[in-house]
PDB file of C-alpha atoms in Angstrom:
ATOM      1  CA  UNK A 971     170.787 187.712 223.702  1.00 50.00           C
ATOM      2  CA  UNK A 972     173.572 189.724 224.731  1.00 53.00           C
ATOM      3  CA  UNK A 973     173.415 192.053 222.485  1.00 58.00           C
ATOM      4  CA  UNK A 974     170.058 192.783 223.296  1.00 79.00           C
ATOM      5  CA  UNK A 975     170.340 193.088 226.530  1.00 79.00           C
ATOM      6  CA  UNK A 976     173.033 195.644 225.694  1.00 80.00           C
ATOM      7  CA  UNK A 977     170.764 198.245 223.301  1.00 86.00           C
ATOM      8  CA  UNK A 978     167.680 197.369 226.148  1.00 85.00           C
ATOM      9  CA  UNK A 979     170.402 198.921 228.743  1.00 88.00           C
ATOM     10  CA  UNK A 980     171.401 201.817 226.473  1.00 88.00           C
ATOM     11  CA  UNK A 981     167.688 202.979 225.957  1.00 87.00           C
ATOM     12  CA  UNK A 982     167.251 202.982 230.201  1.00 91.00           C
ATOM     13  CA  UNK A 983     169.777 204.827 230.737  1.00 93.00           C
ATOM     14  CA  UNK A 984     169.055 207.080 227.924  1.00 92.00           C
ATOM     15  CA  UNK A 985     165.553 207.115 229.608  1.00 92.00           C
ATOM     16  CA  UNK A 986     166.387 207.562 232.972  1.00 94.00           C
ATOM     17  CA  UNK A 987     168.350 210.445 231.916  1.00 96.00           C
ATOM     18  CA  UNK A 988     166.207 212.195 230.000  1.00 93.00           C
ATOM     19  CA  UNK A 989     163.474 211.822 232.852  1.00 93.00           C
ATOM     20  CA  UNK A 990     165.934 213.218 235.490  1.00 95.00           C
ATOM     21  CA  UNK A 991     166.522 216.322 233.200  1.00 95.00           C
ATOM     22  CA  UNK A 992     162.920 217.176 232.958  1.00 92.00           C
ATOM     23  CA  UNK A 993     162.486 216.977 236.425  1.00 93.00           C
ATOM     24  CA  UNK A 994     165.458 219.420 236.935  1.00 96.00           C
ATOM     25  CA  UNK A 995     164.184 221.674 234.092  1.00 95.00           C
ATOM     26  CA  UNK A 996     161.060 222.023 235.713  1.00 93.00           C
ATOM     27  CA  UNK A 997     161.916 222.664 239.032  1.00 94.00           C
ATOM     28  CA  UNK A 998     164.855 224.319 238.195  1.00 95.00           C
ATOM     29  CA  UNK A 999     163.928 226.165 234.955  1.00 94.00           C
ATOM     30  CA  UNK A1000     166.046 225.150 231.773  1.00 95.00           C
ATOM     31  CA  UNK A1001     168.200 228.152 231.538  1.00 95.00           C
ATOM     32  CA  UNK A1002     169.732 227.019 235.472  1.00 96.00           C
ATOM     33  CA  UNK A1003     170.459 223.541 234.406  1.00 96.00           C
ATOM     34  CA  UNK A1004     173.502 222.221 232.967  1.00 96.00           C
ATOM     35  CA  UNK A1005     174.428 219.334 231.330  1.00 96.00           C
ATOM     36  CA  UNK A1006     177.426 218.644 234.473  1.00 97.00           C
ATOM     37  CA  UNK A1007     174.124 219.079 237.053  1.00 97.00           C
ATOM     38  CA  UNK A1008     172.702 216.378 234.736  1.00 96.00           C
ATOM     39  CA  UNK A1009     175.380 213.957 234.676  1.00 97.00           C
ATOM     40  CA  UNK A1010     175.823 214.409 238.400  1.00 96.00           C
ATOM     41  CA  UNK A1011     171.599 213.950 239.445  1.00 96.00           C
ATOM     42  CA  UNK A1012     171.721 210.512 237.046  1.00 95.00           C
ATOM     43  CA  UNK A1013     175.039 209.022 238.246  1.00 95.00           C
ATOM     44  CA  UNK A1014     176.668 208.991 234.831  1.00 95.00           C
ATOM     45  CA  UNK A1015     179.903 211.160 233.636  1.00 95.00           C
ATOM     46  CA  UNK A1016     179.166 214.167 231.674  1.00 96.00           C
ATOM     47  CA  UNK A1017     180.435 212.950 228.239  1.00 96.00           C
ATOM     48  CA  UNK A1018     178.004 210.016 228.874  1.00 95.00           C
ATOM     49  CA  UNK A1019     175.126 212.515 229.137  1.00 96.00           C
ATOM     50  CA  UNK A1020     176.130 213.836 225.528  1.00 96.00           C
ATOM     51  CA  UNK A1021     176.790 210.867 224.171  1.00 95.00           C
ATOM     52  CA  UNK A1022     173.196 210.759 223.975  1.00 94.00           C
ATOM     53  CA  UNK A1023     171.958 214.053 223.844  1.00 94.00           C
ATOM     54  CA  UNK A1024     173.963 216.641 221.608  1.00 94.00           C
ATOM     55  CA  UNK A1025     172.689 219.276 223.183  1.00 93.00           C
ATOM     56  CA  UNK A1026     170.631 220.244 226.116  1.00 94.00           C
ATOM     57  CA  UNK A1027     167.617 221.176 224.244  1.00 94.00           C
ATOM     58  CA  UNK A1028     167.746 217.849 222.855  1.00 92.00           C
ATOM     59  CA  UNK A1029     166.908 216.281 226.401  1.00 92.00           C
ATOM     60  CA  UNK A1030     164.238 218.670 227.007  1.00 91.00           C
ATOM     61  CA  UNK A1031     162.474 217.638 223.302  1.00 89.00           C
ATOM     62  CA  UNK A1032     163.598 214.174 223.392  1.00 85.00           C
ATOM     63  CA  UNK A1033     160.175 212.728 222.551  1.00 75.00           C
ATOM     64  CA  UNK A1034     160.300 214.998 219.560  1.00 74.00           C
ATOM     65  CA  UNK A1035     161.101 211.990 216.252  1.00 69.00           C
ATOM     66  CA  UNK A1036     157.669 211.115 216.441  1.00 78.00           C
ATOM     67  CA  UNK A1037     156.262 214.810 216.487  1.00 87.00           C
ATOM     68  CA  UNK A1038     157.972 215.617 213.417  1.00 92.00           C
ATOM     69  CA  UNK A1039     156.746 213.367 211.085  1.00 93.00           C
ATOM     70  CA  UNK A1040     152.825 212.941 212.845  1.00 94.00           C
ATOM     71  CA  UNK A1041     151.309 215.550 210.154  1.00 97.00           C
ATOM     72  CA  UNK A1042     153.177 213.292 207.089  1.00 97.00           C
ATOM     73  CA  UNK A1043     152.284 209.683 208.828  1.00 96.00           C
ATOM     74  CA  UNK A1044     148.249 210.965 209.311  1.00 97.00           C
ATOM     75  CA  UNK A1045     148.305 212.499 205.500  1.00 97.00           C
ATOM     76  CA  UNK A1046     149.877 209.036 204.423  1.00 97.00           C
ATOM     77  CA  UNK A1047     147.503 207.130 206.608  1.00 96.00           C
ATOM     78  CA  UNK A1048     143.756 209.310 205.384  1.00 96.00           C
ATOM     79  CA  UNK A1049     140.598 207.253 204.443  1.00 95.00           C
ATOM     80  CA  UNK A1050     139.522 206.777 201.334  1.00 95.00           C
ATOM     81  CA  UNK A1051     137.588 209.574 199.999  1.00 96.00           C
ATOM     82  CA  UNK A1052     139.325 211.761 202.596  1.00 97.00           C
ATOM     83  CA  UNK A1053     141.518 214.781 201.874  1.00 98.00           C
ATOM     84  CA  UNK A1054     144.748 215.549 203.631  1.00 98.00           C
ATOM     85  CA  UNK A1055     143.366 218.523 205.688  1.00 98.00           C
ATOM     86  CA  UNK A1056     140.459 216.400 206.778  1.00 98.00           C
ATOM     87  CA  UNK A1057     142.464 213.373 207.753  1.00 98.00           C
ATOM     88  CA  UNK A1058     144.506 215.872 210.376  1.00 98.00           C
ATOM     89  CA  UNK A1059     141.422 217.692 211.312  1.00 98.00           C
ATOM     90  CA  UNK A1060     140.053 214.074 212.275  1.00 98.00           C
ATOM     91  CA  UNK A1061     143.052 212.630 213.846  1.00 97.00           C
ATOM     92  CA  UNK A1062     143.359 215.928 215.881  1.00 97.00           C
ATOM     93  CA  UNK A1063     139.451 215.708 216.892  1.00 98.00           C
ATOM     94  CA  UNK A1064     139.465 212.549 218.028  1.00 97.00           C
ATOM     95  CA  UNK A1065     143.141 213.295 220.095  1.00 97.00           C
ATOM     96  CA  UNK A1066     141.132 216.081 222.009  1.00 97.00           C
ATOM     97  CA  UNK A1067     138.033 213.964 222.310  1.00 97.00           C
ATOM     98  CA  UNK A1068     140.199 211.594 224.126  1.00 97.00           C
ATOM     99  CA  UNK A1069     141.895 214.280 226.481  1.00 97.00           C
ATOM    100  CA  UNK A1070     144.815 212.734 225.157  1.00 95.00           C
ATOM    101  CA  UNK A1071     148.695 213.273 226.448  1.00 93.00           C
ATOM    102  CA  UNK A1072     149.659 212.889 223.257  1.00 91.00           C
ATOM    103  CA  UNK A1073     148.524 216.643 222.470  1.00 93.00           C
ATOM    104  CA  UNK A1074     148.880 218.307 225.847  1.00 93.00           C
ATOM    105  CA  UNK A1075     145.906 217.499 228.011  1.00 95.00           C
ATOM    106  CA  UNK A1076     147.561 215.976 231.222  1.00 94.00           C
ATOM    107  CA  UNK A1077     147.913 217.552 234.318  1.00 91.00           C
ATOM    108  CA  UNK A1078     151.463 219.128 234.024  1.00 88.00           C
ATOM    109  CA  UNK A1079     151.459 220.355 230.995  1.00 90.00           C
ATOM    110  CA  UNK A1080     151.312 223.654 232.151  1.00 90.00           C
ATOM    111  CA  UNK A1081     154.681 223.349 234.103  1.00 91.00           C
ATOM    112  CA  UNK A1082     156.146 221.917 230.445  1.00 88.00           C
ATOM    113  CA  UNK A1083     155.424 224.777 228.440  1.00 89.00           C
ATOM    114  CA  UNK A1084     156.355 227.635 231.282  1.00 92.00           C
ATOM    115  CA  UNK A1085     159.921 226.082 230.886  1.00 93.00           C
ATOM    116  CA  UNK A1086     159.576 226.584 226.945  1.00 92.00           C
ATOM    117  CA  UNK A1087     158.179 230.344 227.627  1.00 91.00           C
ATOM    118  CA  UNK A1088     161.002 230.971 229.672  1.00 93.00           C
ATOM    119  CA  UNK A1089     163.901 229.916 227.785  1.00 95.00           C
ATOM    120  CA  UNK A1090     164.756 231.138 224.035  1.00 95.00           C
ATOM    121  CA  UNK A1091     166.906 228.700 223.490  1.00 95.00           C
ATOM    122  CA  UNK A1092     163.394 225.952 223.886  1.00 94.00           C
ATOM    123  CA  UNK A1093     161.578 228.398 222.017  1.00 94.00           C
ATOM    124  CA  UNK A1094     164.206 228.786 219.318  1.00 94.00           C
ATOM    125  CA  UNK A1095     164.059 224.771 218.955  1.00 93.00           C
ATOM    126  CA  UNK A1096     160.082 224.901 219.588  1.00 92.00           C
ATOM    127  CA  UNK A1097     160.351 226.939 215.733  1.00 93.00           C
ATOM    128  CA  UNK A1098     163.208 224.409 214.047  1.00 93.00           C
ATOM    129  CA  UNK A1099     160.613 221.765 215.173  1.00 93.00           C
ATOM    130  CA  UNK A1100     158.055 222.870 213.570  1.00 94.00           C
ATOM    131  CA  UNK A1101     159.610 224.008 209.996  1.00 95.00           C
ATOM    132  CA  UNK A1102     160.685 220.200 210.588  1.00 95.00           C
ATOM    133  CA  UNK A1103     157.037 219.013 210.610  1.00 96.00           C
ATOM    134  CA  UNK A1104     156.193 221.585 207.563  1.00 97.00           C
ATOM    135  CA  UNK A1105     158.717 220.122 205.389  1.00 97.00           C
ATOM    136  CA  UNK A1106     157.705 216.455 206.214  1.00 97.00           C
ATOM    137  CA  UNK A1107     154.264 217.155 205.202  1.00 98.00           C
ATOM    138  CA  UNK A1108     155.122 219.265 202.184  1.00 98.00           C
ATOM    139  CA  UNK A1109     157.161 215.745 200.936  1.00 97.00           C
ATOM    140  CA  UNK A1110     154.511 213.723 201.900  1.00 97.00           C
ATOM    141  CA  UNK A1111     151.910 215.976 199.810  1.00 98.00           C
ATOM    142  CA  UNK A1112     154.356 215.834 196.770  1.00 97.00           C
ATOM    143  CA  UNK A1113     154.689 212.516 196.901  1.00 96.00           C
ATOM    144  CA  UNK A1114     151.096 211.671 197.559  1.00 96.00           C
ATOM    145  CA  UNK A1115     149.832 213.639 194.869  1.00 96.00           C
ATOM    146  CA  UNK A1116     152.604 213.237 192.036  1.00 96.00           C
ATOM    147  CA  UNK A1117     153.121 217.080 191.988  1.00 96.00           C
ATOM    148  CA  UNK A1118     156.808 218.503 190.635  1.00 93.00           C
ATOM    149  CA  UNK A1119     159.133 220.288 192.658  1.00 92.00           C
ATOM    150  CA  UNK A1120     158.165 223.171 190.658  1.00 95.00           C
ATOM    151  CA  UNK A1121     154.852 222.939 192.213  1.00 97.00           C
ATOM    152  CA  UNK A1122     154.226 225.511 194.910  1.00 97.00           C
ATOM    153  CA  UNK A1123     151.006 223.965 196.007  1.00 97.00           C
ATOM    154  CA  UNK A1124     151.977 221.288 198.047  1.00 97.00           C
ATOM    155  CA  UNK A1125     154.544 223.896 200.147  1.00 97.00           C
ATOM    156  CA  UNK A1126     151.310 225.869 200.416  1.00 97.00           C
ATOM    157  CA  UNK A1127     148.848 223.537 201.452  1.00 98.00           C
ATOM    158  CA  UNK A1128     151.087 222.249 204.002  1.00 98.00           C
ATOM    159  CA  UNK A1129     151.545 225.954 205.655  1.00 97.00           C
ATOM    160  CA  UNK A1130     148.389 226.084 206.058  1.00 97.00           C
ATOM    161  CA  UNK A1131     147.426 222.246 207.464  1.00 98.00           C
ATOM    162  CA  UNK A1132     150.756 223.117 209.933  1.00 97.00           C
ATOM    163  CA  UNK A1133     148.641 226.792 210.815  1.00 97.00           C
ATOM    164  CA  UNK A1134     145.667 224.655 212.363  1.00 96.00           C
ATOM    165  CA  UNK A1135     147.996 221.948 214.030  1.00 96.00           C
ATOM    166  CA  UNK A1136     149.916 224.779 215.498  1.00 96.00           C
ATOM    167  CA  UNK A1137     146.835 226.810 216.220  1.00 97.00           C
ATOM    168  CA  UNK A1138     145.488 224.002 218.403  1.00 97.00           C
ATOM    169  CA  UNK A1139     148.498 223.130 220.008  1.00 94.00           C
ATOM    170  CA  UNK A1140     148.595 227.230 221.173  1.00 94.00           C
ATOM    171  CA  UNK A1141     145.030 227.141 222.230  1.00 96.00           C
ATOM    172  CA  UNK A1142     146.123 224.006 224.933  1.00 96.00           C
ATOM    173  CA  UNK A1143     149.156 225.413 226.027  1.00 93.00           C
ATOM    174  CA  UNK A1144     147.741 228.868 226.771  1.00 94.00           C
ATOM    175  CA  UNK A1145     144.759 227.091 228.580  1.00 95.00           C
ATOM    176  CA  UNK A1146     146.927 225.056 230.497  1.00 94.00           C
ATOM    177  CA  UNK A1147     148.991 227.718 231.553  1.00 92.00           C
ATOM    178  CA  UNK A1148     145.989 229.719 232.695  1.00 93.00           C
ATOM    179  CA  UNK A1149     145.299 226.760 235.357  1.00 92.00           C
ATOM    180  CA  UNK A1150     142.568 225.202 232.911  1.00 95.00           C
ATOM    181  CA  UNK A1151     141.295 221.410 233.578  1.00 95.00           C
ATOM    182  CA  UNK A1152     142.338 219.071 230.744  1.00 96.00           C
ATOM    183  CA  UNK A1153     138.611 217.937 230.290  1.00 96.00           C
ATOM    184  CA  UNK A1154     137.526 221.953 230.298  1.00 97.00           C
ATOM    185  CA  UNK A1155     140.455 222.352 227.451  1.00 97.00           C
ATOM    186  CA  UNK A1156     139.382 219.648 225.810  1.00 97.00           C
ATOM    187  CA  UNK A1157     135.607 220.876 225.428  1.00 97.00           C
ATOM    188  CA  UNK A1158     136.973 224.578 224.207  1.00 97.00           C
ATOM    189  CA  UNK A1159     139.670 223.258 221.398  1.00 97.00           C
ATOM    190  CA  UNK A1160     136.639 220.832 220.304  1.00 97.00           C
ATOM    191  CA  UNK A1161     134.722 224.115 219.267  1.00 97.00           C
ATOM    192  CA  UNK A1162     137.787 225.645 218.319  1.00 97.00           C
ATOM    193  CA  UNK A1163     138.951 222.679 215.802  1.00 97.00           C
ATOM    194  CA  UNK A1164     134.837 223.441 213.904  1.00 96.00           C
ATOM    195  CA  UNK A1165     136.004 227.244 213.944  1.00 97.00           C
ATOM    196  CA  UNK A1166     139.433 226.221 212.304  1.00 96.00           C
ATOM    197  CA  UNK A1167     137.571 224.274 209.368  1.00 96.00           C
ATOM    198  CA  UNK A1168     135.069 226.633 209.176  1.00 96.00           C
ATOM    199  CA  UNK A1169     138.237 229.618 207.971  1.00 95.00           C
ATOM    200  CA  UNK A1170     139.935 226.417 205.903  1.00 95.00           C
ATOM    201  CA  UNK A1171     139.225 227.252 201.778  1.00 93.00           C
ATOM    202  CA  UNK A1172     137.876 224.641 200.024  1.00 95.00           C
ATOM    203  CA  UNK A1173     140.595 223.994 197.795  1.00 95.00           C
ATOM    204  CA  UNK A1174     142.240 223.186 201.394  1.00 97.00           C
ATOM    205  CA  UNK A1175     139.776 221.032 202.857  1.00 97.00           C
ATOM    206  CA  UNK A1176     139.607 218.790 199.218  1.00 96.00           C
ATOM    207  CA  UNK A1177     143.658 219.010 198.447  1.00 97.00           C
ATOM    208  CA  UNK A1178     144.976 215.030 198.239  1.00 97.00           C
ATOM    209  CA  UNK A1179     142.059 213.124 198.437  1.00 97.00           C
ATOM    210  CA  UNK A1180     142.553 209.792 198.619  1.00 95.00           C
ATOM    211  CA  UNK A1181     140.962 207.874 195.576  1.00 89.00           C
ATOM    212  CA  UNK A1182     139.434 204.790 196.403  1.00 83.00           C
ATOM    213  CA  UNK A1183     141.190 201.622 196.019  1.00 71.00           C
TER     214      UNK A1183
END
């Protein structure tokens, strides 16, 4: 018991941290914030704040592990009878159909990703992020598919299953910032996704499919 009350202590604080940077971030910008002005808005000592975050673009992204692997954990997760591309095309679809959080369509959104626009450092960590989520899927293609490490397929077919995630997640940010309604945004990516698989070559749209069991 006391132990967990200990790690459910550790992830508020954690919490209540990282929520007190993004408020400064925002209001602040993230290049005007420092880990000390942190520390001193949550209450905790400096070396407390980096005890859990490294570095300060790791508050700003700290909802990131689950980002990183989504492409992989969708490809892993696909139908039967459904290819890899298709699987994220679908999961993506039905994210927007939603005018889910989870890719951007909230109201604030657009005061997230002015921060990023503003501050290489974000944007520098915005492109490590994503070479993250291209390698995840490229191991998750290899593995689902038995191919070699010689094999530059899988590498391949991943760059271009990361192109439409990224494209999409572009299109909302760009809306957002332009003062766009998440339910208007939602309506324009849900064309845009049918343009995206429209471009997508076959030998994309029918790489990995699942056999059925």
């Amino acid at each position: 018991m006391a132990e967990g009350l200990r790690e459910r202590k550790k992830r508020e604080t954690r919490q209540r941290i990282s929520d007190i940077a993004t408020g400064l971030f925002v209001e602040r910008g993230f290049m005007a914030v420092t880990m000390a002005d942190v520390a001193e808005a949550a209450d905790v000592s400096v070396n407390t704040v980096y005890n859990y975050f490294p570095a300060k673009e790791d508050l700003f992204f700290d909802r990131s592990a689950g980002v990183v692997d989504r492409l992989a954990r969708w490809v892993r997760g696909r139908d039967a009878g459904e290819s890899a591309a298709r699987a994220v095309l679908r999961e993506l679809r039905e994210e927007v159909e939603a005018v889910s959080p989870r890719v951007g369509l909230m109201e604030g959104y657009d005061r997230f990703m002015r921060v990023v626009h503003e501050a290489p450092p974000l944007r520098s960590r915005l492109w490590s992020l994503q070479q993250e989520i291209h390698d995840n899927l490229e191991t998750a293609l290899r593995e689902e598919t038995g191919a070699d490490d010689a094999d530059p397929l899988p590498g391949l077919i991943a760059g271009q299953i990361c192109w439409l995630h990224r494209t999409v997640f572009d299109a909302i940010g760009r809306r957002m910032l332009a003062g766009h309604k998440p339910a208007e945004v939602s309506r324009e990516v849900l064309v845009l996704l049918g343009d995206i698989e429209d471009l997508l070559d076959e030998k994309v749209l029918n790489y990995a499919v699942r056999e059925p069991s």
